[in-house]
Coordinates of C-alpha atoms in Angstrom, one line a residue:
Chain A
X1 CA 112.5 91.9 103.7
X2 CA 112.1 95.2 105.9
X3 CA 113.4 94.2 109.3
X4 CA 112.6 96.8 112.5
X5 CA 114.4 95.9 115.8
X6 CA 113.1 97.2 119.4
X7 CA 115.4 97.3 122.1
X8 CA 115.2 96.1 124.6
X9 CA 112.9 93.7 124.6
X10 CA 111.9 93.6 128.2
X11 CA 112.6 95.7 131.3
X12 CA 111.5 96.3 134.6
X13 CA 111.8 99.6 136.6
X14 CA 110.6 101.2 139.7
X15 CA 107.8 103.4 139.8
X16 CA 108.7 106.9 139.3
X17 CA 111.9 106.4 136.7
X18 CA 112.3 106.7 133.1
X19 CA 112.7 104.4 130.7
X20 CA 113.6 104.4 127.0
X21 CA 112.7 102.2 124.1
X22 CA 114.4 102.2 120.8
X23 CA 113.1 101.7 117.5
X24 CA 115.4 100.9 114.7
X25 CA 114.5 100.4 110.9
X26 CA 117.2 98.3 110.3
X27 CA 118.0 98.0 106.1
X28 CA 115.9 100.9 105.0
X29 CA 115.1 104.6 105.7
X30 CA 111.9 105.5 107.9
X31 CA 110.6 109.2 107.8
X32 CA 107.8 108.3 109.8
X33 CA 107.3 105.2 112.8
X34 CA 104.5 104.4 115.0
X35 CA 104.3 103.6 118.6
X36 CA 101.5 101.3 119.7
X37 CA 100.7 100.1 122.9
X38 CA 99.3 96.8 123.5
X39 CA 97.7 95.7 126.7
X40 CA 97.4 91.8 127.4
X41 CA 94.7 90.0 125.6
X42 CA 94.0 93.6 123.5
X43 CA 94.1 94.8 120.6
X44 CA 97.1 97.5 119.3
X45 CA 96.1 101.5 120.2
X46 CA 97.9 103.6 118.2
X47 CA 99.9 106.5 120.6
X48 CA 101.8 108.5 118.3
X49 CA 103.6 108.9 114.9
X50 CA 107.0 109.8 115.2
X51 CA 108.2 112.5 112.4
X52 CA 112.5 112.6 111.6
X53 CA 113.1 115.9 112.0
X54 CA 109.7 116.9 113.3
X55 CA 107.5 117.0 116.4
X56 CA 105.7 113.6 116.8
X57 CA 101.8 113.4 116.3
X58 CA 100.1 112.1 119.4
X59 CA 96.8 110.3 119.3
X60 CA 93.6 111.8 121.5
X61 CA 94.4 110.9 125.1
X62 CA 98.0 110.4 125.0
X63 CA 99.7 112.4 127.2
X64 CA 102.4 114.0 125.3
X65 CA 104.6 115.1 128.5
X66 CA 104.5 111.5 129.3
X67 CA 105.6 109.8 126.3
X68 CA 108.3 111.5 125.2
X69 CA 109.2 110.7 121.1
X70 CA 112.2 111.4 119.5
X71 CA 113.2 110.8 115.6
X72 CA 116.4 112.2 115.5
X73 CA 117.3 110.0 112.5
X74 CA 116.1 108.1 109.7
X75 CA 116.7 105.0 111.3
X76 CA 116.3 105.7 114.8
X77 CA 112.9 106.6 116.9
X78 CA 113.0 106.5 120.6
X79 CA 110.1 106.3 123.5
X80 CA 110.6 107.7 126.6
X81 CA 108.7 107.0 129.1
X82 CA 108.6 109.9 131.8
X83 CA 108.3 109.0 135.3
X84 CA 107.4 105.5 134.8
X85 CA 103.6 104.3 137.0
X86 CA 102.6 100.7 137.3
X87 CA 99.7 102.0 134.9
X88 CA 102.3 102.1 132.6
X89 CA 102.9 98.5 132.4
X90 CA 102.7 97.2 128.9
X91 CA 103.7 95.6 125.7
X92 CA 104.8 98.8 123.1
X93 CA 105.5 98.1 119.7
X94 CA 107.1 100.6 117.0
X95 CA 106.4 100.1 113.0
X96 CA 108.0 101.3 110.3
X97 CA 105.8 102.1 107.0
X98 CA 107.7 99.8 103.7
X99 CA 107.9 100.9 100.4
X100 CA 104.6 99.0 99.4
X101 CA 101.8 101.4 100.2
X102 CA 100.0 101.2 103.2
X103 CA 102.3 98.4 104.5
X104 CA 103.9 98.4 107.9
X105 CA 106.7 96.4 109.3
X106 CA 106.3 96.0 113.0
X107 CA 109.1 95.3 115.7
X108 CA 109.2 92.6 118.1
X109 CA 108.2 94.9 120.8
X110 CA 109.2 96.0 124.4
X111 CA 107.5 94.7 127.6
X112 CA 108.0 97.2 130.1
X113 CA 106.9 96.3 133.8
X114 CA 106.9 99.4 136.2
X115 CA 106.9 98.2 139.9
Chain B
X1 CA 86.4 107.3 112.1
X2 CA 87.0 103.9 111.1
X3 CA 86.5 100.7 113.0
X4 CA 87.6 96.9 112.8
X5 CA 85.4 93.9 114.8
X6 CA 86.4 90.7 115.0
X7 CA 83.6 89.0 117.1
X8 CA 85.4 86.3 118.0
X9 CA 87.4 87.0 121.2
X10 CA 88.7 83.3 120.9
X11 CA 88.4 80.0 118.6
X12 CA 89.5 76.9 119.2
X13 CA 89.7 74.1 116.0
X14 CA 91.5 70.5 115.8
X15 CA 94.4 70.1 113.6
X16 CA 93.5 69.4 109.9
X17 CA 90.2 71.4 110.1
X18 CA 89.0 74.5 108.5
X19 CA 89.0 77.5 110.1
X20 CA 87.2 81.2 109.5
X21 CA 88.1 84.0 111.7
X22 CA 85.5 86.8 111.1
X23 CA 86.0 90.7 110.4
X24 CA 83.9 93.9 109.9
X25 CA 85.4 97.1 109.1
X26 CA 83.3 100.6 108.9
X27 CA 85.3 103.2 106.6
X28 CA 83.5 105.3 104.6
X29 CA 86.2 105.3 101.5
X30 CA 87.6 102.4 99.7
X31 CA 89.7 100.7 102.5
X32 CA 92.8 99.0 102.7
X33 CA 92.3 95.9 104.7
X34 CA 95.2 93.8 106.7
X35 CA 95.5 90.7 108.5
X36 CA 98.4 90.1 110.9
X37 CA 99.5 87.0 113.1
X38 CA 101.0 87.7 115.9
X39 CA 102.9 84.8 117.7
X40 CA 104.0 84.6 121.4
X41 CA 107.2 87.0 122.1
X42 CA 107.3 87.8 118.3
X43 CA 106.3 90.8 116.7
X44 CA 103.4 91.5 114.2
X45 CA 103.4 89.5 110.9
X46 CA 101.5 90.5 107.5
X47 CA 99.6 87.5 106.2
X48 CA 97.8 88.8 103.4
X49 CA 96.6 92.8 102.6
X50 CA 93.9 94.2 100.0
X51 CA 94.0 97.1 98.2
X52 CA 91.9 96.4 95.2
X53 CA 91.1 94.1 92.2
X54 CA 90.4 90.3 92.8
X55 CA 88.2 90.2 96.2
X56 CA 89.9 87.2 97.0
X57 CA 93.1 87.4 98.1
X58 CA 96.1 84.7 99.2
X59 CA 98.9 85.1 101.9
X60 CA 101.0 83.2 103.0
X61 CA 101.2 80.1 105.5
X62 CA 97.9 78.9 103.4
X63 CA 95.6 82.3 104.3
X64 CA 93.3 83.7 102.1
X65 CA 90.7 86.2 102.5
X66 CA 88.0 87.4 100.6
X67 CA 86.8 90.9 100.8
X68 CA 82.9 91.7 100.4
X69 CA 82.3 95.4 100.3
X70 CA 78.5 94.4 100.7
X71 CA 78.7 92.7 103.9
X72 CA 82.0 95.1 105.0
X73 CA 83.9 92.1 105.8
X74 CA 87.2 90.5 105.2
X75 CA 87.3 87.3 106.8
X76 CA 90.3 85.2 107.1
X77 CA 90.3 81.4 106.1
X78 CA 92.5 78.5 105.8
X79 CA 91.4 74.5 104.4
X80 CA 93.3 72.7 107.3
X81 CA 95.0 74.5 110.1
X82 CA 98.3 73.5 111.7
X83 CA 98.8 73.4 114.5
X84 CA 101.7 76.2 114.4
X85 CA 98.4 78.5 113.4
X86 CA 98.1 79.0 116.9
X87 CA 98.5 82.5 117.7
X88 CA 96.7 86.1 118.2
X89 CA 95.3 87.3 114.5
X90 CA 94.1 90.8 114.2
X91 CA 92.2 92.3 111.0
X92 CA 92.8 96.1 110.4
X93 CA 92.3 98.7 108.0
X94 CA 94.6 101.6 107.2
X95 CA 93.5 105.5 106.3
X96 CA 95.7 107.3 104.5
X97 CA 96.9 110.3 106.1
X98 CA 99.4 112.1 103.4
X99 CA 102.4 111.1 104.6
X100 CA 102.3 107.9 105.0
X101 CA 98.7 105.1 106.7
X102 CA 97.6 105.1 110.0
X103 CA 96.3 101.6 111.0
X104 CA 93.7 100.9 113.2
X105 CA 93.6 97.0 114.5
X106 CA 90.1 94.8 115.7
X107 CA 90.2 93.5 118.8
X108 CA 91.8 90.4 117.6
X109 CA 91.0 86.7 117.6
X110 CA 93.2 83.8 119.5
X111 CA 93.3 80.9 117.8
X112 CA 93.9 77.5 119.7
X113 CA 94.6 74.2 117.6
X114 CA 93.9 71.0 119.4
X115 CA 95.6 67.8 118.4

Protein backbone atom coordinates (compact mmCIF):
# COMPACT_ATOMS: atom_id res chain seq x y z
CA UNK A 1 0.00 0.00 0.00
CA UNK A 2 0.66 3.94 -0.21
CA UNK A 3 3.25 4.54 2.42
CA UNK A 4 3.97 8.61 3.49
CA UNK A 5 7.01 9.15 5.78
CA UNK A 6 7.43 12.40 8.05
CA UNK A 7 10.71 13.33 9.25
CA UNK A 8 11.57 13.72 11.80
CA UNK A 9 9.43 12.39 14.03
CA UNK A 10 10.18 14.54 17.05
CA UNK A 11 12.13 17.64 17.78
CA UNK A 12 12.57 20.13 20.25
CA UNK A 13 13.73 23.85 19.69
CA UNK A 14 13.95 27.04 21.43
CA UNK A 15 11.48 29.66 21.16
CA UNK A 16 12.16 31.98 18.38
CA UNK A 17 13.87 29.33 15.73
CA UNK A 18 12.64 27.61 12.76
CA UNK A 19 11.99 24.33 12.29
CA UNK A 20 11.25 22.12 9.26
CA UNK A 21 9.13 19.06 8.76
CA UNK A 22 9.19 16.91 5.72
CA UNK A 23 6.57 15.04 4.07
CA UNK A 24 7.41 12.33 1.67
CA UNK A 25 4.97 10.10 -0.41
CA UNK A 26 7.16 7.42 -0.64
CA UNK A 27 6.09 4.74 -3.70
CA UNK A 28 3.74 7.03 -5.51
CA UNK A 29 3.26 10.60 -6.96
CA UNK A 30 1.37 13.32 -4.78
CA UNK A 31 0.17 16.57 -6.57
CA UNK A 32 -1.46 17.65 -3.58
CA UNK A 33 -0.65 16.91 0.60
CA UNK A 34 -2.24 18.11 3.61
CA UNK A 35 -0.86 19.47 6.78
CA UNK A 36 -2.94 18.87 9.96
CA UNK A 37 -2.23 19.82 13.24
CA UNK A 38 -3.24 17.89 16.14
CA UNK A 39 -3.28 19.08 19.61
CA UNK A 40 -3.32 16.36 22.61
CA UNK A 41 -6.57 14.68 23.25
CA UNK A 42 -8.03 16.63 19.90
CA UNK A 43 -9.23 16.06 17.03
CA UNK A 44 -7.03 16.79 13.44
CA UNK A 45 -7.52 20.68 12.05
CA UNK A 46 -6.73 20.90 8.72
CA UNK A 47 -3.93 24.01 8.07
CA UNK A 48 -3.20 23.91 4.58
CA UNK A 49 -3.08 21.89 1.23
CA UNK A 50 0.10 21.94 -0.30
CA UNK A 51 0.05 22.30 -4.30
CA UNK A 52 3.59 20.86 -6.51
CA UNK A 53 4.27 23.64 -8.29
CA UNK A 54 1.78 25.92 -6.78
CA UNK A 55 1.17 28.22 -3.79
CA UNK A 56 -0.35 26.17 -0.85
CA UNK A 57 -4.05 26.75 0.21
CA UNK A 58 -4.22 27.78 3.87
CA UNK A 59 -7.25 27.13 5.96
CA UNK A 60 -9.20 30.34 7.80
CA UNK A 61 -6.91 31.36 10.67
CA UNK A 62 -3.70 29.96 9.65
CA UNK A 63 -1.21 32.27 9.49
CA UNK A 64 0.41 31.89 6.20
CA UNK A 65 3.79 33.91 7.13
CA UNK A 66 4.06 31.49 9.86
CA UNK A 67 3.65 28.16 8.31
CA UNK A 68 5.71 28.31 5.56
CA UNK A 69 4.69 25.23 2.70
CA UNK A 70 6.72 24.18 0.12
CA UNK A 71 5.86 21.32 -2.72
CA UNK A 72 8.81 21.61 -4.73
CA UNK A 73 8.30 18.00 -5.99
CA UNK A 74 6.01 15.28 -6.45
CA UNK A 75 7.21 13.52 -3.62
CA UNK A 76 8.34 16.00 -1.35
CA UNK A 77 6.15 18.74 0.76
CA UNK A 78 7.89 20.57 3.57
CA UNK A 79 6.48 22.71 6.74
CA UNK A 80 8.29 25.34 8.04
CA UNK A 81 7.73 26.61 10.90
CA UNK A 82 8.76 30.40 11.17
CA UNK A 83 10.07 31.64 14.38
CA UNK A 84 9.00 28.78 16.38
CA UNK A 85 6.46 29.93 20.03
CA UNK A 86 5.75 27.47 22.73
CA UNK A 87 2.02 27.97 21.23
CA UNK A 88 3.37 26.20 18.58
CA UNK A 89 3.87 22.97 20.37
CA UNK A 90 2.18 20.14 18.68
CA UNK A 91 1.65 16.92 16.85
CA UNK A 92 1.51 17.87 12.74
CA UNK A 93 0.74 15.28 10.42
CA UNK A 94 0.95 15.39 6.45
CA UNK A 95 -1.34 13.13 4.08
CA UNK A 96 -1.13 12.20 0.82
CA UNK A 97 -4.56 11.70 -1.32
CA UNK A 98 -4.28 7.61 -2.98
CA UNK A 99 -5.49 6.70 -6.07
CA UNK A 100 -8.88 5.42 -4.53
CA UNK A 101 -11.02 8.56 -4.40
CA UNK A 102 -11.38 10.43 -1.44
CA UNK A 103 -8.72 8.30 0.30
CA UNK A 104 -5.85 9.69 2.22
CA UNK A 105 -2.73 8.10 3.50
CA UNK A 106 -1.45 9.80 6.56
CA UNK A 107 2.18 9.98 7.96
CA UNK A 108 3.29 9.01 11.21
CA UNK A 109 3.57 12.59 12.20
CA UNK A 110 6.04 15.13 13.82
CA UNK A 111 5.92 16.17 17.53
CA UNK A 112 7.41 19.39 17.69
CA UNK A 113 8.08 20.95 21.33
CA UNK A 114 9.07 24.76 21.19
CA UNK A 115 10.75 25.72 24.64
CA UNK B 1 -19.72 23.68 6.10
CA UNK B 2 -19.73 20.18 7.16
CA UNK B 3 -19.31 18.77 10.64
CA UNK B 4 -18.49 15.31 12.29
CA UNK B 5 -19.62 14.51 16.29
CA UNK B 6 -18.58 11.75 17.97
CA UNK B 7 -20.26 12.25 21.52
CA UNK B 8 -18.22 10.07 23.17
CA UNK B 9 -15.01 11.80 24.44
CA UNK B 10 -13.97 8.34 25.89
CA UNK B 11 -15.25 4.49 26.28
CA UNK B 12 -14.05 2.00 28.13
CA UNK B 13 -15.30 -1.96 27.39
CA UNK B 14 -13.76 -5.43 28.78
CA UNK B 15 -12.09 -7.63 26.38
CA UNK B 16 -14.52 -10.00 24.46
CA UNK B 17 -17.38 -7.34 24.54
CA UNK B 18 -19.18 -5.39 21.92
CA UNK B 19 -18.40 -2.19 21.36
CA UNK B 20 -20.31 0.99 19.29
CA UNK B 21 -18.57 4.17 18.98
CA UNK B 22 -21.06 6.78 17.78
CA UNK B 23 -20.97 9.43 14.87
CA UNK B 24 -23.05 12.26 13.28
CA UNK B 25 -22.04 14.09 10.31
CA UNK B 26 -23.96 17.30 8.84
CA UNK B 27 -23.13 17.69 4.84
CA UNK B 28 -25.63 18.72 2.83
CA UNK B 29 -24.57 16.43 -0.35
CA UNK B 30 -24.06 12.80 -0.42
CA UNK B 31 -20.93 12.34 1.89
CA UNK B 32 -18.16 10.27 1.93
CA UNK B 33 -17.69 8.97 5.44
CA UNK B 34 -14.25 7.60 7.09
CA UNK B 35 -13.23 5.96 10.11
CA UNK B 36 -9.55 6.01 11.23
CA UNK B 37 -7.60 4.37 14.23
CA UNK B 38 -5.06 5.98 15.38
CA UNK B 39 -2.63 4.14 17.76
CA UNK B 40 0.00 5.70 20.19
CA UNK B 41 3.27 7.14 18.20
CA UNK B 42 1.65 5.83 14.90
CA UNK B 43 0.08 7.52 12.28
CA UNK B 44 -3.65 7.54 11.06
CA UNK B 45 -5.04 4.14 9.83
CA UNK B 46 -8.23 3.67 7.40
CA UNK B 47 -10.50 1.05 8.96
CA UNK B 48 -13.37 1.13 6.70
CA UNK B 49 -14.78 4.26 4.25
CA UNK B 50 -18.34 4.63 2.44
CA UNK B 51 -18.98 6.08 -0.64
CA UNK B 52 -22.22 4.46 -1.69
CA UNK B 53 -24.21 1.21 -2.24
CA UNK B 54 -24.61 -1.34 0.69
CA UNK B 55 -25.08 0.87 4.00
CA UNK B 56 -23.23 -1.51 5.71
CA UNK B 57 -19.92 -1.63 5.35
CA UNK B 58 -16.73 -3.97 6.65
CA UNK B 59 -13.00 -2.92 7.42
CA UNK B 60 -10.64 -4.49 8.60
CA UNK B 61 -9.39 -5.70 12.26
CA UNK B 62 -13.31 -6.92 12.59
CA UNK B 63 -14.96 -3.07 12.04
CA UNK B 64 -17.98 -2.51 10.40
CA UNK B 65 -20.16 0.42 10.11
CA UNK B 66 -23.43 1.05 8.89
CA UNK B 67 -24.37 4.29 7.45
CA UNK B 68 -28.00 5.76 7.99
CA UNK B 69 -28.67 8.79 5.93
CA UNK B 70 -31.88 9.23 8.20
CA UNK B 71 -30.32 9.49 11.36
CA UNK B 72 -26.89 11.16 9.73
CA UNK B 73 -24.79 8.68 11.33
CA UNK B 74 -22.14 6.16 10.72
CA UNK B 75 -21.32 4.44 13.70
CA UNK B 76 -18.52 2.12 14.13
CA UNK B 77 -18.95 -1.49 15.73
CA UNK B 78 -17.12 -4.55 16.46
CA UNK B 79 -18.73 -8.23 18.19
CA UNK B 80 -15.83 -8.65 20.69
CA UNK B 81 -13.06 -6.13 21.08
CA UNK B 82 -9.38 -6.98 21.64
CA UNK B 83 -7.72 -5.66 23.63
CA UNK B 84 -5.10 -4.22 20.85
CA UNK B 85 -8.55 -2.08 19.87
CA UNK B 86 -7.29 0.28 22.25
CA UNK B 87 -6.57 3.47 20.63
CA UNK B 88 -7.92 7.11 19.52
CA UNK B 89 -10.83 6.45 16.58
CA UNK B 90 -11.97 9.41 14.63
CA UNK B 91 -15.08 9.47 12.17
CA UNK B 92 -14.80 12.03 9.27
CA UNK B 93 -16.23 13.00 6.13
CA UNK B 94 -14.56 14.26 3.09
CA UNK B 95 -15.84 17.26 0.48
CA UNK B 96 -14.63 17.20 -2.67
CA UNK B 97 -12.87 20.10 -3.67
CA UNK B 98 -11.81 19.44 -7.59
CA UNK B 99 -8.56 18.56 -7.14
CA UNK B 100 -8.47 16.23 -4.95
CA UNK B 101 -11.01 15.78 -0.82
CA UNK B 102 -10.60 17.80 1.98
CA UNK B 103 -11.38 15.85 5.27
CA UNK B 104 -12.77 17.09 8.15
CA UNK B 105 -12.33 14.69 11.44
CA UNK B 106 -14.89 14.47 14.87
CA UNK B 107 -13.51 15.03 17.86
CA UNK B 108 -12.61 11.56 18.22
CA UNK B 109 -13.38 8.71 20.70
CA UNK B 110 -10.51 6.83 23.01
CA UNK B 111 -11.20 3.53 23.44
CA UNK B 112 -9.80 1.70 26.64
CA UNK B 113 -10.16 -2.29 26.82
CA UNK B 114 -10.00 -3.76 30.20
CA UNK B 115 -8.90 -7.26 30.79
Amino acid sequence: GAVVSQHPSRVICKSGTSVKIECRSLDFQATTMFWYRQFPKQSLMLMATSNEGSKATYEQGVEKDKFLINHASLTLSTLTVTSAHPEDSSFYICSAPGTSPHTQYFGPGTRLLVL
Amino acid sequence: AQSVTQPDIHITVSEGASLELRCNYSYGATPYLFWYVQSPGQGLQLLLKYFSGDTLVQGIKGFEAEFKRSQSSFNLRKPSVHWSDAAEYFCAVAVNTGTASKLTFGTGTRLQVTL
